[in-house]
Amino acid sequence: MRLIPRALCGAARAAWRESFPLGGHAVARWFPGHMAKGLKKMQSSLKLVDCIIEVHDARIPLSGRNPLFQETLGLKPHLLVLNKMDLADLKERQIIPMVTELIGSSYRYHRGESLEYCIMVIGVPNVGKSSLINSLRRQHLRKGKATRVGGEPGITRAVMSRIQVCERPLMFLLDTPGVLAPRIESVETGLKLALCGTVLDHLVGEETLADYLLYTLNQHELFGYVQHYGLGEACDDIVSVLKRVAVKLGKTQKVKVLTGTGDVNVIQPNYPAAARDFLRTFRSGLLGPVMLDRDTLQSHPSAGAQGHRPAQTDP
């Protein structure tokens, strides 16, 4: 992405962008082979499962959920868990009691005689499925982590064996690979997914993501980035913001420029490095809680009540 400075940069709210220019942007298709295989494996494992827990990022409760989950796994009771709620400013609810109640009120078919519960944990990549399983183990069994956790999508690549997370009731979870829909519904949904680390950054562009993040923070009047980076004032120009971030963090680079009198070394901001730091700061919660779907929720207040039974985590 080639950054073109915009003339206006100030704290005057009225001068800020009223919409993000989506034209010219695209989200590359990302549906690697392990996702397709994982979805087929989930289907074949359904007969061993009493309930489905779908984990999704609380910052985008309405964006980016995979419709294939409902189409292929919809036979079982389904609990939607909004994870990372500390980054979205949501309230907590307990998971194990809700799962127990949901299974107890559902027909278990051939598993009716079994005294143990088996739960499949599904979701798009990097929404915290493995972290949720490890957290449940710590809380209910006081045992360490059983699944690998990472900050990038694609850490879990296969449906794993059963992992015990609770003694009373006896409950096992199946961790699964994150599976995106083969086609992301819109560019803006892709931007939201990428901001939450669900889509690889390079499929969108780090500087494009940083610009969309800046636009969103300003629209929601969340100016934690101003204080965090010591900018002095809010700004709607991503070039100016990244330049000041780069200088403050010492992320600059020498560039050789050919002039009429010979080569001259010029110090320039490292815009990609500054963009990566801006994104990392947001994802780690240092800019405060952010609800990326806020406008959608406000314009369609009933949307959050549709679909499966929801819960926000505390395990």
Short mmCIF file of C-alpha atoms in Angstrom, two decimals:
data_model
loop_
_atom_site.label_atom_id
_atom_site.label_comp_id
_atom_site.label_asym_id
_atom_site.label_seq_id
_atom_site.Cartn_x
_atom_site.Cartn_y
_atom_site.Cartn_z
CA MET A 1 0.00 0.00 0.00
CA ARG A 2 1.41 3.41 -0.99
CA LEU A 3 0.45 6.02 1.61
CA ILE A 4 -0.63 9.40 0.28
CA PRO A 5 -0.69 12.18 2.91
CA ARG A 6 -3.97 13.99 3.33
CA ALA A 7 -3.95 17.72 3.88
CA LEU A 8 -6.16 17.86 6.92
CA CYS A 9 -4.90 16.64 10.29
CA GLY A 10 -6.41 18.11 13.42
CA ALA A 11 -8.70 17.43 16.32
CA ALA A 12 -11.72 19.08 14.69
CA ARG A 13 -14.30 16.27 14.77
CA ALA A 14 -16.35 17.74 11.94
CA ALA A 15 -13.43 17.41 9.52
CA TRP A 16 -12.94 13.69 10.02
CA ARG A 17 -13.97 11.02 7.53
CA GLU A 18 -17.62 10.04 7.79
CA SER A 19 -16.98 6.65 6.14
CA PHE A 20 -13.99 4.48 5.36
CA PRO A 21 -13.17 4.30 1.64
CA LEU A 22 -13.55 0.60 0.85
CA GLY A 23 -13.10 1.02 -2.88
CA GLY A 24 -9.87 -0.43 -4.17
CA HIS A 25 -9.45 -2.69 -1.14
CA ALA A 26 -9.92 -6.44 -1.10
CA VAL A 27 -9.41 -9.36 1.24
CA ALA A 28 -7.51 -12.22 -0.32
CA ARG A 29 -9.20 -15.61 -0.20
CA TRP A 30 -7.79 -17.68 2.66
CA PHE A 31 -9.25 -21.18 2.97
CA PRO A 32 -6.23 -23.50 3.22
CA GLY A 33 -6.57 -27.27 2.94
CA HIS A 34 -6.47 -27.93 6.66
CA MET A 35 -9.66 -25.87 7.10
CA ALA A 36 -11.63 -27.97 4.61
CA LYS A 37 -10.29 -31.18 6.15
CA GLY A 38 -11.03 -29.91 9.64
CA LEU A 39 -14.66 -29.15 8.78
CA LYS A 40 -15.15 -32.67 7.37
CA LYS A 41 -13.56 -34.16 10.49
CA MET A 42 -15.90 -32.13 12.70
CA GLN A 43 -18.89 -33.53 10.78
CA SER A 44 -17.67 -37.09 11.18
CA SER A 45 -17.15 -36.57 14.94
CA LEU A 46 -20.69 -35.26 15.58
CA LYS A 47 -21.97 -38.65 16.71
CA LEU A 48 -19.60 -38.46 19.69
CA VAL A 49 -20.71 -34.97 20.70
CA ASP A 50 -23.50 -33.72 23.00
CA CYS A 51 -23.14 -29.99 22.42
CA ILE A 52 -21.32 -27.44 20.26
CA ILE A 53 -19.53 -24.42 21.74
CA GLU A 54 -18.82 -21.80 19.07
CA VAL A 55 -16.19 -19.31 20.22
CA HIS A 56 -16.12 -15.87 18.61
CA ASP A 57 -14.33 -12.60 19.30
CA ALA A 58 -16.44 -10.30 21.50
CA ARG A 59 -15.24 -7.26 19.56
CA ILE A 60 -17.10 -8.51 16.44
CA PRO A 61 -20.12 -10.45 17.80
CA LEU A 62 -22.06 -10.04 14.53
CA SER A 63 -19.26 -10.06 11.95
CA GLY A 64 -17.38 -12.95 10.41
CA ARG A 65 -19.10 -15.98 11.98
CA ASN A 66 -18.89 -18.95 9.64
CA PRO A 67 -22.35 -19.85 8.24
CA LEU A 68 -21.04 -23.34 7.37
CA PHE A 69 -21.08 -24.20 11.08
CA GLN A 70 -24.86 -23.90 11.22
CA GLU A 71 -25.31 -25.73 7.92
CA THR A 72 -23.07 -28.70 8.78
CA LEU A 73 -23.12 -28.90 12.59
CA GLY A 74 -26.60 -27.55 13.35
CA LEU A 75 -28.04 -30.84 14.62
CA LYS A 76 -26.52 -30.43 18.09
CA PRO A 77 -27.32 -27.90 20.87
CA HIS A 78 -25.23 -24.83 20.16
CA LEU A 79 -23.77 -22.28 22.60
CA LEU A 80 -22.14 -19.09 21.29
CA VAL A 81 -19.32 -17.92 23.55
CA LEU A 82 -17.96 -14.41 23.07
CA ASN A 83 -14.31 -14.55 24.09
CA LYS A 84 -11.78 -11.75 24.75
CA MET A 85 -14.57 -9.72 26.32
CA ASP A 86 -12.09 -7.65 28.32
CA LEU A 87 -11.16 -6.13 24.94
CA ALA A 88 -14.82 -5.37 24.12
CA ASP A 89 -16.20 -4.21 27.50
CA LEU A 90 -18.80 -6.97 27.99
CA LYS A 91 -20.12 -8.71 31.09
CA GLU A 92 -19.22 -12.26 32.12
CA ARG A 93 -21.28 -15.43 32.40
CA GLN A 94 -20.31 -18.93 33.48
CA ILE A 95 -19.90 -21.53 30.72
CA ILE A 96 -19.98 -24.96 32.38
CA PRO A 97 -23.37 -24.41 34.09
CA MET A 98 -24.86 -23.13 30.82
CA VAL A 99 -23.57 -26.13 28.86
CA THR A 100 -24.91 -28.52 31.50
CA GLU A 101 -28.32 -26.86 31.40
CA LEU A 102 -28.37 -26.83 27.58
CA ILE A 103 -27.55 -30.55 27.30
CA GLY A 104 -30.00 -31.40 30.08
CA SER A 105 -32.84 -29.77 28.15
CA SER A 106 -31.91 -31.42 24.82
CA TYR A 107 -32.45 -34.92 23.44
CA ARG A 108 -29.14 -36.83 23.41
CA TYR A 109 -30.15 -39.62 20.99
CA HIS A 110 -27.78 -42.63 21.30
CA ARG A 111 -25.70 -40.82 23.95
CA GLY A 112 -28.58 -40.75 26.43
CA GLU A 113 -27.08 -43.55 28.54
CA SER A 114 -23.63 -41.94 28.76
CA LEU A 115 -22.79 -40.25 32.07
CA GLU A 116 -20.14 -38.03 30.48
CA TYR A 117 -20.57 -34.99 28.29
CA CYS A 118 -18.50 -34.38 25.15
CA ILE A 119 -18.42 -30.85 23.74
CA MET A 120 -16.96 -29.77 20.41
CA VAL A 121 -15.34 -26.31 20.42
CA ILE A 122 -15.52 -24.55 17.05
CA GLY A 123 -14.93 -21.09 15.64
CA VAL A 124 -13.05 -19.02 13.10
CA PRO A 125 -9.26 -18.82 13.56
CA ASN A 126 -7.58 -17.12 16.53
CA VAL A 127 -10.68 -16.34 18.61
CA GLY A 128 -9.35 -18.15 21.68
CA LYS A 129 -10.72 -21.70 21.43
CA SER A 130 -7.57 -23.30 22.85
CA SER A 131 -7.27 -20.58 25.50
CA LEU A 132 -10.86 -21.24 26.57
CA ILE A 133 -10.18 -24.97 26.95
CA ASN A 134 -7.02 -24.34 28.98
CA SER A 135 -8.86 -21.82 31.16
CA LEU A 136 -11.65 -24.31 31.89
CA ARG A 137 -9.07 -26.93 32.87
CA ARG A 138 -7.36 -24.52 35.25
CA GLN A 139 -10.60 -23.47 36.88
CA HIS A 140 -12.35 -26.82 37.23
CA LEU A 141 -9.48 -29.31 37.38
CA ARG A 142 -6.64 -27.05 38.53
CA LYS A 143 -4.46 -28.48 35.78
CA GLY A 144 -2.17 -26.84 33.23
CA LYS A 145 -2.78 -26.23 29.57
CA ALA A 146 -3.57 -29.12 27.28
CA THR A 147 -3.64 -27.30 23.93
CA ARG A 148 -1.15 -25.05 22.19
CA VAL A 149 -2.02 -21.34 22.15
CA GLY A 150 -0.75 -18.77 19.67
CA GLY A 151 -1.30 -15.16 18.63
CA GLU A 152 -1.70 -15.96 14.95
CA PRO A 153 -4.51 -17.80 13.16
CA GLY A 154 -3.91 -21.42 12.26
CA ILE A 155 -2.20 -22.79 15.40
CA THR A 156 -4.66 -25.70 15.80
CA ARG A 157 -4.75 -27.65 12.53
CA ALA A 158 -6.50 -30.92 13.44
CA VAL A 159 -9.44 -32.15 15.49
CA MET A 160 -7.76 -33.33 18.68
CA SER A 161 -8.54 -36.16 21.06
CA ARG A 162 -10.85 -35.48 23.99
CA ILE A 163 -9.59 -33.14 26.70
CA GLN A 164 -11.12 -33.35 30.17
CA VAL A 165 -12.12 -29.96 31.58
CA CYS A 166 -14.46 -30.84 34.46
CA GLU A 167 -15.07 -33.66 36.97
CA ARG A 168 -18.63 -32.88 38.08
CA PRO A 169 -20.21 -33.18 35.64
CA LEU A 170 -17.65 -35.31 33.81
CA MET A 171 -17.00 -33.21 30.72
CA PHE A 172 -14.59 -33.50 27.80
CA LEU A 173 -13.92 -30.98 25.03
CA LEU A 174 -12.73 -31.49 21.46
CA ASP A 175 -10.49 -28.70 20.16
CA THR A 176 -10.80 -28.02 16.42
CA PRO A 177 -8.99 -25.92 13.81
CA GLY A 178 -10.35 -22.46 13.10
CA VAL A 179 -12.41 -22.48 9.91
CA LEU A 180 -13.33 -19.35 7.95
CA ALA A 181 -16.13 -19.21 5.42
CA PRO A 182 -14.67 -19.87 1.93
CA ARG A 183 -15.74 -16.36 0.99
CA ILE A 184 -15.72 -13.40 3.40
CA GLU A 185 -19.02 -11.56 3.01
CA SER A 186 -17.62 -8.03 2.57
CA VAL A 187 -14.42 -6.00 2.60
CA GLU A 188 -15.40 -4.36 5.89
CA THR A 189 -16.04 -7.74 7.52
CA GLY A 190 -12.62 -8.81 6.29
CA LEU A 191 -11.07 -5.70 7.84
CA LYS A 192 -12.74 -6.42 11.18
CA LEU A 193 -11.65 -10.07 11.12
CA ALA A 194 -8.10 -9.02 10.29
CA LEU A 195 -8.03 -6.39 13.07
CA CYS A 196 -8.93 -9.16 15.52
CA GLY A 197 -6.15 -11.36 14.15
CA THR A 198 -8.52 -13.85 12.53
CA VAL A 199 -7.24 -13.21 9.00
CA LEU A 200 -3.51 -12.92 8.35
CA ASP A 201 -2.44 -9.27 8.19
CA HIS A 202 -0.66 -9.51 4.85
CA LEU A 203 -3.89 -10.63 3.14
CA VAL A 204 -5.26 -7.14 3.79
CA GLY A 205 -2.16 -4.99 4.28
CA GLU A 206 -0.84 -3.76 7.62
CA GLU A 207 -1.08 -0.08 6.72
CA THR A 208 -4.63 -0.48 5.40
CA LEU A 209 -5.54 -2.20 8.67
CA ALA A 210 -3.90 0.57 10.69
CA ASP A 211 -5.89 3.16 8.72
CA TYR A 212 -9.18 1.32 9.34
CA LEU A 213 -8.31 1.04 13.03
CA LEU A 214 -7.59 4.78 13.23
CA TYR A 215 -10.88 5.54 11.46
CA THR A 216 -12.81 3.28 13.86
CA LEU A 217 -11.20 4.69 17.01
CA ASN A 218 -11.97 8.26 15.94
CA GLN A 219 -15.55 7.42 14.96
CA HIS A 220 -16.11 5.86 18.40
CA GLU A 221 -14.30 8.78 20.08
CA LEU A 222 -11.77 6.41 21.65
CA PHE A 223 -8.60 8.45 21.87
CA GLY A 224 -6.42 6.14 23.94
CA TYR A 225 -3.93 6.05 21.06
CA VAL A 226 -3.26 9.78 21.51
CA GLN A 227 -2.15 9.33 25.10
CA HIS A 228 -0.39 6.01 24.49
CA TYR A 229 1.86 7.43 21.80
CA GLY A 230 2.04 10.98 23.16
CA LEU A 231 0.63 12.51 19.98
CA GLY A 232 -0.76 15.63 21.61
CA GLU A 233 -4.03 15.55 19.65
CA ALA A 234 -6.30 13.16 17.78
CA CYS A 235 -5.67 12.86 14.06
CA ASP A 236 -7.53 11.34 11.11
CA ASP A 237 -4.51 11.09 8.78
CA ILE A 238 -2.86 7.66 9.04
CA VAL A 239 0.33 8.91 7.36
CA SER A 240 0.83 11.58 10.01
CA VAL A 241 -0.02 9.19 12.84
CA LEU A 242 2.33 6.44 11.65
CA LYS A 243 5.10 8.97 11.06
CA ARG A 244 4.89 10.22 14.63
CA VAL A 245 4.61 6.68 15.98
CA ALA A 246 7.69 5.63 14.02
CA VAL A 247 9.74 8.59 15.24
CA LYS A 248 8.64 8.09 18.85
CA LEU A 249 9.54 4.39 18.79
CA GLY A 250 12.76 4.90 16.86
CA LYS A 251 11.43 2.89 13.94
CA THR A 252 13.21 4.79 11.18
CA GLN A 253 15.40 3.68 8.30
CA LYS A 254 18.12 5.20 6.16
CA VAL A 255 17.25 5.57 2.49
CA LYS A 256 19.75 6.52 -0.17
CA VAL A 257 18.46 9.28 -2.45
CA LEU A 258 20.16 10.21 -5.71
CA THR A 259 20.54 14.00 -6.09
CA GLY A 260 22.33 16.26 -8.53
CA THR A 261 25.35 16.34 -6.24
CA GLY A 262 25.46 12.61 -5.53
CA ASP A 263 23.92 10.10 -3.17
CA VAL A 264 22.42 11.43 0.07
CA ASN A 265 21.29 9.32 3.04
CA VAL A 266 17.85 10.39 4.26
CA ILE A 267 16.16 9.21 7.47
CA GLN A 268 12.60 8.07 6.75
CA PRO A 269 9.90 6.65 9.04
CA ASN A 270 9.40 2.90 8.81
CA TYR A 271 5.66 2.99 8.12
CA PRO A 272 5.10 -0.81 8.08
CA ALA A 273 6.87 -1.20 11.45
CA ALA A 274 4.81 1.63 12.94
CA ALA A 275 1.60 0.07 11.57
CA ARG A 276 2.51 -3.30 13.13
CA ASP A 277 3.08 -1.64 16.51
CA PHE A 278 -0.25 0.23 16.25
CA LEU A 279 -2.07 -3.05 15.53
CA ARG A 280 -0.22 -4.92 18.29
CA THR A 281 -1.10 -2.20 20.80
CA PHE A 282 -4.79 -2.45 19.87
CA ARG A 283 -4.86 -6.25 20.00
CA SER A 284 -3.21 -6.36 23.41
CA GLY A 285 -5.86 -4.04 24.86
CA LEU A 286 -3.53 -1.12 25.54
CA LEU A 287 -5.89 1.25 23.72
CA GLY A 288 -8.83 0.19 25.88
CA PRO A 289 -11.91 -1.93 25.04
CA VAL A 290 -13.27 -1.49 21.51
CA MET A 291 -16.52 -2.88 20.08
CA LEU A 292 -15.90 -2.99 16.32
CA ASP A 293 -19.55 -3.95 15.63
CA ARG A 294 -20.93 -1.03 17.63
CA ASP A 295 -22.60 0.70 14.68
CA THR A 296 -24.18 -2.55 13.50
CA LEU A 297 -25.52 -3.29 16.97
CA GLN A 298 -26.96 0.22 17.29
CA SER A 299 -28.64 0.14 13.89
CA HIS A 300 -30.03 -3.39 14.39
CA PRO A 301 -30.60 -3.80 18.14
CA SER A 302 -32.41 -7.12 17.64
CA ALA A 303 -29.48 -8.67 15.78
CA GLY A 304 -27.70 -9.69 18.93
CA ALA A 305 -30.73 -11.73 20.03
CA GLN A 306 -30.86 -13.83 16.87
CA GLY A 307 -29.16 -17.20 16.31
CA HIS A 308 -27.88 -19.49 19.03
CA ARG A 309 -27.86 -19.08 22.75
CA PRO A 310 -25.08 -16.59 23.57
CA ALA A 311 -22.72 -16.27 26.48
CA GLN A 312 -19.74 -14.12 27.29
CA THR A 313 -16.82 -15.78 29.00
CA ASP A 314 -15.69 -16.16 32.22
CA PRO A 315 -15.22 -19.95 32.18
#
